[in-house]
Tab-separated table of N, CA, C and O in Angstrom:
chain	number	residue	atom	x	y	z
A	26	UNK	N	23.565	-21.564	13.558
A	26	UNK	CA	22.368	-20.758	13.580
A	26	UNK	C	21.400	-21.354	14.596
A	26	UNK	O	21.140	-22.555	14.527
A	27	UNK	N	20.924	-20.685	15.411
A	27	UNK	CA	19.817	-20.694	16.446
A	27	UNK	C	18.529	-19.595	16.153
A	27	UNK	O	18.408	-18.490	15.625
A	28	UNK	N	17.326	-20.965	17.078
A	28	UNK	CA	16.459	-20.113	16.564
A	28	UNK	C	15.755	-19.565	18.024
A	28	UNK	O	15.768	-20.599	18.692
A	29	UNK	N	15.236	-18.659	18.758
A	29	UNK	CA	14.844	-18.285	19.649
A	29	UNK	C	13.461	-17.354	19.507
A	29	UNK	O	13.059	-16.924	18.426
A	30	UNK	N	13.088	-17.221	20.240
A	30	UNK	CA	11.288	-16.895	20.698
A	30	UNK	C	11.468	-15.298	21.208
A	30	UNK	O	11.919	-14.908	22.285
A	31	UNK	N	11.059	-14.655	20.288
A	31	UNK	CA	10.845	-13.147	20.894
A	31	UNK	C	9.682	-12.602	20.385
A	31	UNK	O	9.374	-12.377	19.215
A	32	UNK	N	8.930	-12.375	21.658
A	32	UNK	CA	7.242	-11.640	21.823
A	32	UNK	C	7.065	-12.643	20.748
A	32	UNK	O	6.970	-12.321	19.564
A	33	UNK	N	7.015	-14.025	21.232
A	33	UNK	CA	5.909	-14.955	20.536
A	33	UNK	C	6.327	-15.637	19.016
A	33	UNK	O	5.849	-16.603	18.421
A	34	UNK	N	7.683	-14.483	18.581
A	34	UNK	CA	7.538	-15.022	17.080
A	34	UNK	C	9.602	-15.687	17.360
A	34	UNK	O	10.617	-15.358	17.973
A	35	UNK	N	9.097	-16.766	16.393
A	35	UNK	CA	10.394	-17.545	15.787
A	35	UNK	C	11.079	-16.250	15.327
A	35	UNK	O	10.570	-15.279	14.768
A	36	UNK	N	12.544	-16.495	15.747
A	36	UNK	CA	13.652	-15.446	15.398
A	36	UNK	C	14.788	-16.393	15.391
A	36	UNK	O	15.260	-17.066	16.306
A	37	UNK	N	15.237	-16.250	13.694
A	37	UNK	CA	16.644	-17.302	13.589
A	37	UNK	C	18.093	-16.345	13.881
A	37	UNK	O	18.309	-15.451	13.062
A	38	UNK	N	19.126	-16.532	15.087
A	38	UNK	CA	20.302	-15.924	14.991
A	38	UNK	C	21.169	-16.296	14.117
A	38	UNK	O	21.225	-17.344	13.474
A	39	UNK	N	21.794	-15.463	14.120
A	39	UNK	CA	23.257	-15.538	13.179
A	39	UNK	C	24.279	-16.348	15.116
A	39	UNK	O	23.796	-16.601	16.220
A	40	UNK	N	26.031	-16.485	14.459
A	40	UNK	CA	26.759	-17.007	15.339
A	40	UNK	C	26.882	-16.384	16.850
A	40	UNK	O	26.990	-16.882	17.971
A	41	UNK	N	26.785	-14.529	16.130
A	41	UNK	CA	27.000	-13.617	16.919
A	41	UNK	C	26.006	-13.805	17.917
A	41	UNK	O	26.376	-13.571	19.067
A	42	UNK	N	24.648	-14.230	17.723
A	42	UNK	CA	23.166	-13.717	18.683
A	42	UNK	C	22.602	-12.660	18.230
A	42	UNK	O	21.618	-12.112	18.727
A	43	UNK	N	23.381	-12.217	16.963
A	43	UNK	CA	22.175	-10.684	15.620
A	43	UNK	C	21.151	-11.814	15.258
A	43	UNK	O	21.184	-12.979	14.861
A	44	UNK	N	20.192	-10.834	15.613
A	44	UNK	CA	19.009	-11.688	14.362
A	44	UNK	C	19.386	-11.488	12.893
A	44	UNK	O	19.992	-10.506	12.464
A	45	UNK	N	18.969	-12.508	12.187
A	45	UNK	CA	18.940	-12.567	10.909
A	45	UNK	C	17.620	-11.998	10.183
A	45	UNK	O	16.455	-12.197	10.528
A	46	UNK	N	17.953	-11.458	9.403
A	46	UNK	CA	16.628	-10.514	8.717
A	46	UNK	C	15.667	-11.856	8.345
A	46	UNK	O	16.081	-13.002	8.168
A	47	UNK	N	14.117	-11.337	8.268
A	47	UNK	CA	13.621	-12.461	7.887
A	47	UNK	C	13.121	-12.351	6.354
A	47	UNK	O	12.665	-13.150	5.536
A	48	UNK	N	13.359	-11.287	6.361
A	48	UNK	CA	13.112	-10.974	4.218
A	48	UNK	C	14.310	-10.418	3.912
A	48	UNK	O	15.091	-9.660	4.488
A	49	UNK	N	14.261	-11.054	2.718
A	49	UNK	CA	15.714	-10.166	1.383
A	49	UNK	C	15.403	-8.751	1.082
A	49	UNK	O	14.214	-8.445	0.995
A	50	UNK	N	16.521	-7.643	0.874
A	50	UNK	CA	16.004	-6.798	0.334
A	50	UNK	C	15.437	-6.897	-0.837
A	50	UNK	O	14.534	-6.108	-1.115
A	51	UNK	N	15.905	-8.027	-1.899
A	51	UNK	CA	14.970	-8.309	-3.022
A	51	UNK	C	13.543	-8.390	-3.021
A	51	UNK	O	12.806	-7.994	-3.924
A	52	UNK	N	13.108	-9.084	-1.647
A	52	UNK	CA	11.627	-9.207	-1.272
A	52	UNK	C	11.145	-7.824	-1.123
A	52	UNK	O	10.286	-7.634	-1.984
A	53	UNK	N	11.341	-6.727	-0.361
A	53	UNK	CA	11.291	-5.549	-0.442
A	53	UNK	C	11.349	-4.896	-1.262
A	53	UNK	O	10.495	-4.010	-1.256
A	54	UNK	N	12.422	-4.904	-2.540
A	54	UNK	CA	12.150	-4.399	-3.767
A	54	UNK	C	10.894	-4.546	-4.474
A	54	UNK	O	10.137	-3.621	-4.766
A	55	UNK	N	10.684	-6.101	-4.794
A	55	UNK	CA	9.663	-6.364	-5.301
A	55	UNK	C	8.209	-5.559	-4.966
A	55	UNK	O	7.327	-4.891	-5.505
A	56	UNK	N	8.712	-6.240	-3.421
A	56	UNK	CA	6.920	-5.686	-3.180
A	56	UNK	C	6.763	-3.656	-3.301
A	56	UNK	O	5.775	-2.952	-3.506
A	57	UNK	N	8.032	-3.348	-3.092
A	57	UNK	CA	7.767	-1.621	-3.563
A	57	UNK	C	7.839	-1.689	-4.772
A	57	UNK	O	6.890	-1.005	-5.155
A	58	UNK	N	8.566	-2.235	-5.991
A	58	UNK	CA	7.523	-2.292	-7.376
A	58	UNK	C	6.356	-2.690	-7.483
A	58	UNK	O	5.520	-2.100	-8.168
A	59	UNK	N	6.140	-3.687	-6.862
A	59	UNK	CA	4.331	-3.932	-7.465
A	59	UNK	C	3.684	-2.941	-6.913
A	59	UNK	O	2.898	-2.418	-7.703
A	60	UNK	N	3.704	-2.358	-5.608
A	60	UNK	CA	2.882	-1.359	-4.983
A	60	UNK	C	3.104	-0.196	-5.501
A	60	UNK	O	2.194	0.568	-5.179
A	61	UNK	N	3.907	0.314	-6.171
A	61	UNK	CA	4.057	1.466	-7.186
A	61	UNK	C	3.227	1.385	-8.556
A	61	UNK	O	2.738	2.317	-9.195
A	62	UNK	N	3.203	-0.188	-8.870
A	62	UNK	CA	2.503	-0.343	-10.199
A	62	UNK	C	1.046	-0.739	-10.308
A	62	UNK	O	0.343	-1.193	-11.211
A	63	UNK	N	0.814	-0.305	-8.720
A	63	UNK	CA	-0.662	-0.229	-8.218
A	63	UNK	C	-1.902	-1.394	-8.213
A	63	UNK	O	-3.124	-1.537	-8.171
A	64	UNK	N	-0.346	-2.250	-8.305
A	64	UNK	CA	-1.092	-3.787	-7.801
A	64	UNK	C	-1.865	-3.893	-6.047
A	64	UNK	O	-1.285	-3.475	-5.045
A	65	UNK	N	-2.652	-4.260	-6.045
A	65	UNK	CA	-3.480	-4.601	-4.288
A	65	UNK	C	-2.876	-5.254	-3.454
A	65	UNK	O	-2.289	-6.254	-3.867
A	66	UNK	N	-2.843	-5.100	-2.773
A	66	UNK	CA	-2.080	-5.684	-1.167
A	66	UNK	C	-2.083	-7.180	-1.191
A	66	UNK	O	-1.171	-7.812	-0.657
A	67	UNK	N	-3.210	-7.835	-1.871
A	67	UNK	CA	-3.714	-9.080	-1.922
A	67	UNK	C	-2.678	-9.695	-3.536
A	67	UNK	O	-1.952	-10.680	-3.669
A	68	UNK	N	-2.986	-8.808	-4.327
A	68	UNK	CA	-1.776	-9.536	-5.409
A	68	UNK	C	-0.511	-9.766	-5.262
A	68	UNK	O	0.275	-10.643	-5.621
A	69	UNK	N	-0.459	-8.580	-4.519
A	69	UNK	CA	1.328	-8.346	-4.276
A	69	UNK	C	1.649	-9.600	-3.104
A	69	UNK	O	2.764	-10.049	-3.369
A	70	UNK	N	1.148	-10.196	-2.099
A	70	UNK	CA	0.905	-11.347	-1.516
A	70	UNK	C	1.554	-12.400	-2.260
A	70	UNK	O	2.497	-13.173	-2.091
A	71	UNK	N	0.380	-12.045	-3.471
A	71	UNK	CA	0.021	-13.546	-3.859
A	71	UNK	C	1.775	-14.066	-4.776
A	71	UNK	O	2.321	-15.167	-4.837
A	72	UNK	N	2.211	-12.655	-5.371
A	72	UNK	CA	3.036	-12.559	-6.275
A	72	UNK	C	4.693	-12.571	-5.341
A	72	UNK	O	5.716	-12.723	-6.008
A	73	UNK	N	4.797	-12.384	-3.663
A	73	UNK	CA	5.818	-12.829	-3.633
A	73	UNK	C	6.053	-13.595	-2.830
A	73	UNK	O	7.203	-13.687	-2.399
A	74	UNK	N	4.952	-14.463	-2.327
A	74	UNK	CA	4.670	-16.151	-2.183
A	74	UNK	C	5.435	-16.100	-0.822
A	74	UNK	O	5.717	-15.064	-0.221
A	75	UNK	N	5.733	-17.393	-0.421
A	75	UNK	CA	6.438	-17.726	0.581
A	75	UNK	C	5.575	-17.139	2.018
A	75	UNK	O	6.067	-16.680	3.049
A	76	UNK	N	4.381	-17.306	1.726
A	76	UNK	CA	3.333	-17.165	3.158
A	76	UNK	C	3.187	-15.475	3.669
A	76	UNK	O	2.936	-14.997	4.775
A	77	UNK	N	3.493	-14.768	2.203
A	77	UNK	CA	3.473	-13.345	2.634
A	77	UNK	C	1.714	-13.398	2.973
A	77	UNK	O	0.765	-13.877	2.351
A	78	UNK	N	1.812	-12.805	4.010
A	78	UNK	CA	-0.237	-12.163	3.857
A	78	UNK	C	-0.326	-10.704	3.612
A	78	UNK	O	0.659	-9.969	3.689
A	79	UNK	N	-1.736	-10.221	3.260
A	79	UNK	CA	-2.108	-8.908	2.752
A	79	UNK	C	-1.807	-7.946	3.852
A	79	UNK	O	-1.745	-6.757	3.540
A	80	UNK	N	-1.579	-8.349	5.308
A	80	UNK	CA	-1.437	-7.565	6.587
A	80	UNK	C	-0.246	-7.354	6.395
A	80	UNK	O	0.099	-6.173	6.354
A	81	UNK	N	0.764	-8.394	6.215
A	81	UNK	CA	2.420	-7.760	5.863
A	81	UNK	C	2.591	-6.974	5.057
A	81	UNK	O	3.423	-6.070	5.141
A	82	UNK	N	1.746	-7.194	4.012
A	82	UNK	CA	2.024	-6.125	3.006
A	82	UNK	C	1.585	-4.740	3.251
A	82	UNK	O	2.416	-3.853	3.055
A	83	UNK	N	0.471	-4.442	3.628
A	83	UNK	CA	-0.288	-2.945	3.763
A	83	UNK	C	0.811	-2.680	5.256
A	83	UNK	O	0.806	-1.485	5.550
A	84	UNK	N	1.545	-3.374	6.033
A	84	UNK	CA	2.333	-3.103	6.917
A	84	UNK	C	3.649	-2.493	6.473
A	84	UNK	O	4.106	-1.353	6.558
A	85	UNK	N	3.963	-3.279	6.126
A	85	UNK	CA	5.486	-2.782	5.089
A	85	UNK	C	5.095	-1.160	4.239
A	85	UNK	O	5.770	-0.131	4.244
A	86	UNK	N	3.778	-1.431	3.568
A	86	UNK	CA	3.757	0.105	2.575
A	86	UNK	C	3.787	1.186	4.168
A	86	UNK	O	4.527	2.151	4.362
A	87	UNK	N	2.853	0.681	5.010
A	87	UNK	CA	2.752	1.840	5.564
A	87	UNK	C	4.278	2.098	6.372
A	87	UNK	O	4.633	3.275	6.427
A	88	UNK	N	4.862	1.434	6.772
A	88	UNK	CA	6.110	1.324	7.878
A	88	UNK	C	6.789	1.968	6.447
A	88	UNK	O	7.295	2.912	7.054
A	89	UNK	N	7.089	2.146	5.433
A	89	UNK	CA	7.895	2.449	4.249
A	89	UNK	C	7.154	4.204	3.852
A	89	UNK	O	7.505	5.110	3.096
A	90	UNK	N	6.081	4.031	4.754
A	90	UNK	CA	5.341	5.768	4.478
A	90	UNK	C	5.505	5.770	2.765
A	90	UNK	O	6.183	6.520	2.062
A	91	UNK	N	4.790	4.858	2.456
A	91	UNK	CA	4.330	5.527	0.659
A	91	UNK	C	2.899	5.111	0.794
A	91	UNK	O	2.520	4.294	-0.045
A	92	UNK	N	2.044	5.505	1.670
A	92	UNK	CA	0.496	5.316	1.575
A	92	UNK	C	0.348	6.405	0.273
A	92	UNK	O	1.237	6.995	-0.340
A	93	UNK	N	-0.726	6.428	0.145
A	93	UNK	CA	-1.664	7.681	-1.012
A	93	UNK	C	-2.740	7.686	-0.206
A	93	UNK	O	-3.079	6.825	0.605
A	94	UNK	N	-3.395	8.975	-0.549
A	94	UNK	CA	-4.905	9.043	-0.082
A	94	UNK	C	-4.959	9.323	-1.784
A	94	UNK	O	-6.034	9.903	-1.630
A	95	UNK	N	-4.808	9.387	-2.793
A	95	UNK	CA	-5.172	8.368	-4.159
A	95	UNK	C	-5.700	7.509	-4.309
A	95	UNK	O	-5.143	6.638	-3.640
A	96	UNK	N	-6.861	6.955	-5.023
A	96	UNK	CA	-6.955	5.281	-4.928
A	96	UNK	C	-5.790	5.067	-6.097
A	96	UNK	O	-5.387	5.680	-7.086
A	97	UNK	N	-5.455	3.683	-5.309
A	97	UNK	CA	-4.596	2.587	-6.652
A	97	UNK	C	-5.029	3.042	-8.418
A	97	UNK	O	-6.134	3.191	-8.940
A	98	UNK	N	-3.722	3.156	-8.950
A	98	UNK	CA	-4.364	3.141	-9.848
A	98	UNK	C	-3.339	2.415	-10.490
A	98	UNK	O	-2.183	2.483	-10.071
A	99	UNK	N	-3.740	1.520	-11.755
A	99	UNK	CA	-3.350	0.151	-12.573
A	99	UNK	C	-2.278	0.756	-13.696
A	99	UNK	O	-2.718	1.675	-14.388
A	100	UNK	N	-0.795	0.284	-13.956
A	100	UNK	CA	0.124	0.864	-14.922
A	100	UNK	C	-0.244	0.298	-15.760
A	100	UNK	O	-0.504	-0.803	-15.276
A	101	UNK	N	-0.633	0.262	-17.509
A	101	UNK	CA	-0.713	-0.325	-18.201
A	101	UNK	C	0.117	0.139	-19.125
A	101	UNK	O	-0.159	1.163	-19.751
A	102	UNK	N	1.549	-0.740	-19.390
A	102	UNK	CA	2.283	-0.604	-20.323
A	102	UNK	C	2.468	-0.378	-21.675
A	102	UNK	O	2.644	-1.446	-22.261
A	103	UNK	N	2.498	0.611	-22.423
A	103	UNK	CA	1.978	0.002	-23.921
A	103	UNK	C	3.421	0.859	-24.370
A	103	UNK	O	4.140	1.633	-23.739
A	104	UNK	N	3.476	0.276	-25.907
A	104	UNK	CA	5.199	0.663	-26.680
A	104	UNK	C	4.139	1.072	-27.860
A	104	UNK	O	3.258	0.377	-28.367
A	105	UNK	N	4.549	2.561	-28.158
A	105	UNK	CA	4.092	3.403	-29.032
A	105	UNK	C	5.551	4.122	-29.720
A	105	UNK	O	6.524	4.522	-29.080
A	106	UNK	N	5.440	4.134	-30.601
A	106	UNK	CA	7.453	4.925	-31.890
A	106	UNK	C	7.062	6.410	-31.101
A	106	UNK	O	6.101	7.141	-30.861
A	107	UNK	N	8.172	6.319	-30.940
A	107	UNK	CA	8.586	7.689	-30.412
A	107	UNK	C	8.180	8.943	-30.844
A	107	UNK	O	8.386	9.944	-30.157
A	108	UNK	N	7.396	8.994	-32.353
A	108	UNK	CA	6.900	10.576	-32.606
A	108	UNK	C	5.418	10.254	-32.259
A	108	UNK	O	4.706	11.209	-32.570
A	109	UNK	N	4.781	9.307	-31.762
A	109	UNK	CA	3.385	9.526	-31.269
A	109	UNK	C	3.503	9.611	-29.790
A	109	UNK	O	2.492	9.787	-29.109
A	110	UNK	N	4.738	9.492	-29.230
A	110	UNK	CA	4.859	9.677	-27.673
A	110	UNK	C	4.917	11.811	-27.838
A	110	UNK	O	4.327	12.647	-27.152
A	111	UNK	N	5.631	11.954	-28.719
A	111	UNK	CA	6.078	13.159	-29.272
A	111	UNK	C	4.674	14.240	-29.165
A	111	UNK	O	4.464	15.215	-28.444
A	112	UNK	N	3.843	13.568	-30.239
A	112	UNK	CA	2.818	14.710	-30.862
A	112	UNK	C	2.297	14.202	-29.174
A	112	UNK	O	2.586	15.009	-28.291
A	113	UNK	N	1.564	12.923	-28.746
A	113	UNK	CA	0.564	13.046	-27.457
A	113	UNK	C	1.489	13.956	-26.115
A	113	UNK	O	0.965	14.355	-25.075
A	114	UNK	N	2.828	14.112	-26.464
A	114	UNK	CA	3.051	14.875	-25.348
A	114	UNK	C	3.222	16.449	-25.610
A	114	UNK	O	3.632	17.237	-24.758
A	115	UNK	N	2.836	16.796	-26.955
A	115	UNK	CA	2.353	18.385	-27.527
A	115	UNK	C	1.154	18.661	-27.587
A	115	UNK	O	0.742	19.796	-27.828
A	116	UNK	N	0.234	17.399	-27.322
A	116	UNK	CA	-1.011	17.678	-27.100
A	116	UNK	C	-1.159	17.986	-25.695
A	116	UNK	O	-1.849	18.953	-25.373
A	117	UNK	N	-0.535	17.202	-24.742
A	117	UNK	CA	-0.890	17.016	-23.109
A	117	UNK	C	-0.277	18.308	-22.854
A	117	UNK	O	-0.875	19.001	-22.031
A	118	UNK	N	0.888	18.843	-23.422
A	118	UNK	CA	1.616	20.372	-22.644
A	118	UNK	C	0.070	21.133	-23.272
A	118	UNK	O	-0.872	21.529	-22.585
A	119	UNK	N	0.197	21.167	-24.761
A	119	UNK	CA	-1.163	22.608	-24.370
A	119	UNK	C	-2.042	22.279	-23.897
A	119	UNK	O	-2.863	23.160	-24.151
A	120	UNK	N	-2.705	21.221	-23.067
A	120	UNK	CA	-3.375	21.431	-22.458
A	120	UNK	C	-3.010	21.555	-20.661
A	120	UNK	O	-4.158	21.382	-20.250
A	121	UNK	N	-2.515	21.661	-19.920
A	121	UNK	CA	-1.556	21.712	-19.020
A	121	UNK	C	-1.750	20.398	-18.807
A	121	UNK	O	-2.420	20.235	-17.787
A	122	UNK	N	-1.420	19.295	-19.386
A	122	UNK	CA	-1.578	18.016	-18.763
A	122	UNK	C	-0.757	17.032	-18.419
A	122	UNK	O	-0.338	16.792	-19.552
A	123	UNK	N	-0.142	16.197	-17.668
A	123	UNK	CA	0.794	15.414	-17.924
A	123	UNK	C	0.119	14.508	-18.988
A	123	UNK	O	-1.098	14.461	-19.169
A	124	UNK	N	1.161	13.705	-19.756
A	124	UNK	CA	1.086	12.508	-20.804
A	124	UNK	C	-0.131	11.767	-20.478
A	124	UNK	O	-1.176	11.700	-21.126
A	125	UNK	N	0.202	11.176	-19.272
A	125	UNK	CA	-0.541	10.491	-18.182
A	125	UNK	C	-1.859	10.812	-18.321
A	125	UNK	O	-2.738	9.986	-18.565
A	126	UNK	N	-2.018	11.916	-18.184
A	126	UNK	CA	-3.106	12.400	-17.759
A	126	UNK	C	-4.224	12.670	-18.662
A	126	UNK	O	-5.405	12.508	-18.356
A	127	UNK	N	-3.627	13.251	-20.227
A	127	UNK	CA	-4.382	12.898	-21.503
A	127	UNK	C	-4.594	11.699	-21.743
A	127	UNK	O	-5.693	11.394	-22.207
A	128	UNK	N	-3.725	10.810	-21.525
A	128	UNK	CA	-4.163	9.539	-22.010
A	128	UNK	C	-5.431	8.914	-21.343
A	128	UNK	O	-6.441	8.517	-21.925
A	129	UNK	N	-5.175	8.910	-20.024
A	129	UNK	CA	-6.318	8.578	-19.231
A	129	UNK	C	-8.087	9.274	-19.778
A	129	UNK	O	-9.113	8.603	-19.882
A	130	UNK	N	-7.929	10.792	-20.043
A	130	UNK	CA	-9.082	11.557	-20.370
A	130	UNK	C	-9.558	11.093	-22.127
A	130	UNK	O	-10.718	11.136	-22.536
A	131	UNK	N	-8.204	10.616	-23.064
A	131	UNK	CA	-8.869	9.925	-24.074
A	131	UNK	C	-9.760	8.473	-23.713
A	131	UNK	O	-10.888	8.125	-24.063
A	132	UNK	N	-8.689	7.779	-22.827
A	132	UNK	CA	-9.826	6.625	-22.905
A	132	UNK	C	-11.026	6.826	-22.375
A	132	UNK	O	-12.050	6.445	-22.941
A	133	UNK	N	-11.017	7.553	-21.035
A	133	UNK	CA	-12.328	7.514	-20.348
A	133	UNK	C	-13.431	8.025	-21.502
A	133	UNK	O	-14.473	7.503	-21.900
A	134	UNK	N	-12.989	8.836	-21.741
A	134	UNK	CA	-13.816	10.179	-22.813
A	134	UNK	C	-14.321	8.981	-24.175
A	134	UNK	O	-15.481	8.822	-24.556
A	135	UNK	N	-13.259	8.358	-24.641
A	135	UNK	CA	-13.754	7.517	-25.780
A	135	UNK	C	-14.393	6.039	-25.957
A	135	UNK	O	-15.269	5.627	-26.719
A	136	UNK	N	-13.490	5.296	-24.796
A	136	UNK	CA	-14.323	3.664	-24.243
A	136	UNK	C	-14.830	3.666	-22.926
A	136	UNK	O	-15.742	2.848	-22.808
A	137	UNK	N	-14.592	4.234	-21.984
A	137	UNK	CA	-14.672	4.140	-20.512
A	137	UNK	C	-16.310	4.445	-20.450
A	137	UNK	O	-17.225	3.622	-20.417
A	138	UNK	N	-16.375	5.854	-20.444
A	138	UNK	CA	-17.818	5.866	-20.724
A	138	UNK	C	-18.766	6.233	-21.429
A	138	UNK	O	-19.896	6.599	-21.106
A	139	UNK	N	-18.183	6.108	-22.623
A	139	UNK	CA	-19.229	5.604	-24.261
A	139	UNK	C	-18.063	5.077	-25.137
A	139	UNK	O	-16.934	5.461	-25.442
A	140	UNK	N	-18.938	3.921	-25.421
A	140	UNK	CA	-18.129	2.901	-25.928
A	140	UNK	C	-17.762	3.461	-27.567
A	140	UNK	O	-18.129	2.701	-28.464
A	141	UNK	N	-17.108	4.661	-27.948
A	141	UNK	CA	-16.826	5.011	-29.240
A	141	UNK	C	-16.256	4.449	-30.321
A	141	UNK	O	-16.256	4.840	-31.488
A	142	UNK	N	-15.454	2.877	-29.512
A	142	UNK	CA	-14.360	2.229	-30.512
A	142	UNK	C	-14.270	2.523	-31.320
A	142	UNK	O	-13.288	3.070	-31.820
A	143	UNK	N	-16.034	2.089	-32.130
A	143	UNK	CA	-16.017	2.000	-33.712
A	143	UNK	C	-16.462	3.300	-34.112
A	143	UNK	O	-16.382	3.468	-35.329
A	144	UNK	N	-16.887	4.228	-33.489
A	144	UNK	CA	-16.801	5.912	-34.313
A	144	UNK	C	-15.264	6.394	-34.441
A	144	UNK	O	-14.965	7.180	-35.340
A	145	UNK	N	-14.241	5.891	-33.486
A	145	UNK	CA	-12.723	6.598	-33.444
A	145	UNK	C	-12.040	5.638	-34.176
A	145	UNK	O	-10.827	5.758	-34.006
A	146	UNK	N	-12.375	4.631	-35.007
A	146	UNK	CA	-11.427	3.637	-35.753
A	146	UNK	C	-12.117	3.659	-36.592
A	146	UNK	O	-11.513	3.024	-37.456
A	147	UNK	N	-13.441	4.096	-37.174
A	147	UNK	CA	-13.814	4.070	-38.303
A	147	UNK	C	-13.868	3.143	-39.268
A	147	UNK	O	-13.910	3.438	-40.462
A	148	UNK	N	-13.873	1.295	-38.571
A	148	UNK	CA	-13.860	0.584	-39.297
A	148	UNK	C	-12.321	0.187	-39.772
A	148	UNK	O	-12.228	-0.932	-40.278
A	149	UNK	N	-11.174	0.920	-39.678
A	149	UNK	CA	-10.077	0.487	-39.714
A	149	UNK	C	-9.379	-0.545	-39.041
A	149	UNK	O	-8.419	-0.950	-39.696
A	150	UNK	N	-9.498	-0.950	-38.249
A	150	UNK	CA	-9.336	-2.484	-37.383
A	150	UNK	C	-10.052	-2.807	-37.412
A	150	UNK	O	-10.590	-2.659	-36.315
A	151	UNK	N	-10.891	-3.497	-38.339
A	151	UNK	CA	-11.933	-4.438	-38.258
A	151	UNK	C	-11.029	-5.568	-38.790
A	151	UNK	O	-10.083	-5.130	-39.445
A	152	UNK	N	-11.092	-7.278	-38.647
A	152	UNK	CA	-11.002	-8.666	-38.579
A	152	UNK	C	-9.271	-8.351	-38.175
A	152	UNK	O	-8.544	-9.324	-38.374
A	153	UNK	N	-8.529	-6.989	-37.592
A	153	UNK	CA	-7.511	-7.448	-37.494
A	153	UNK	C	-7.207	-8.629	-35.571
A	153	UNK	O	-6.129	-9.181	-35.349
């Protein structure tokens, strides 16, 4: 393996004189999961180490054409039994909504911006 100088940047060959890729497709995976799960250019960095910067990254999304004119928005995972995925997704169809999309309008609507906790739990989770 040799390493040679093209437009300025270190390039390691293979025997042939092919360049050798300088990221795994694993590295690429990753960083298109976190950027799907609407982590920032700057986390996703931070999260697949090895001297990535925030310029490689917003480079890669865009060279990969999955920009949004969306802002980011944050996946938050949660495990709910399957007949409350059920009834919230008979609530979200009559209203034409995705799942997604009710869920989001309960929280905003109930903590986001008025803090209802304790009118919608009624004291039922209290010291848990």
């Amino acid at each position: 393996m040799t390493t040679v100088m093209v437009r300025g940047n270190a390039v390691e060959m293979d025997e042939r004189g092919k360049p050798l890729p300088r990221r795994s497709n694993l590295w690429a995976v990753r960083l298109g999961y976190w950027h799907g799960r609407g982590y920032s250019a700057r986390v996703i960095a931070e999260k697949l180490g090895e001297g990535t910067s925030e310029a490689t990254v917003r480079g890669q999304i865009r060279k990969a054409g999955v920009l949004s004119d969306v802002p980011l928005r944050a996946v938050i995972p949660i495990n709910v039994p399957h007949w409350w995925r059920d009834i919230l997704s008979r609530h979200a169809e009559a209203r034409g909504l995705s799942l997604d999309e009710l869920i989001c309008q309960v929280l905003e609507s109930a903590l986001i911006l008025d803090d209802l906790y304790d009118a919608v739990t009624d004291g039922k989770y209290q010291g848990a």
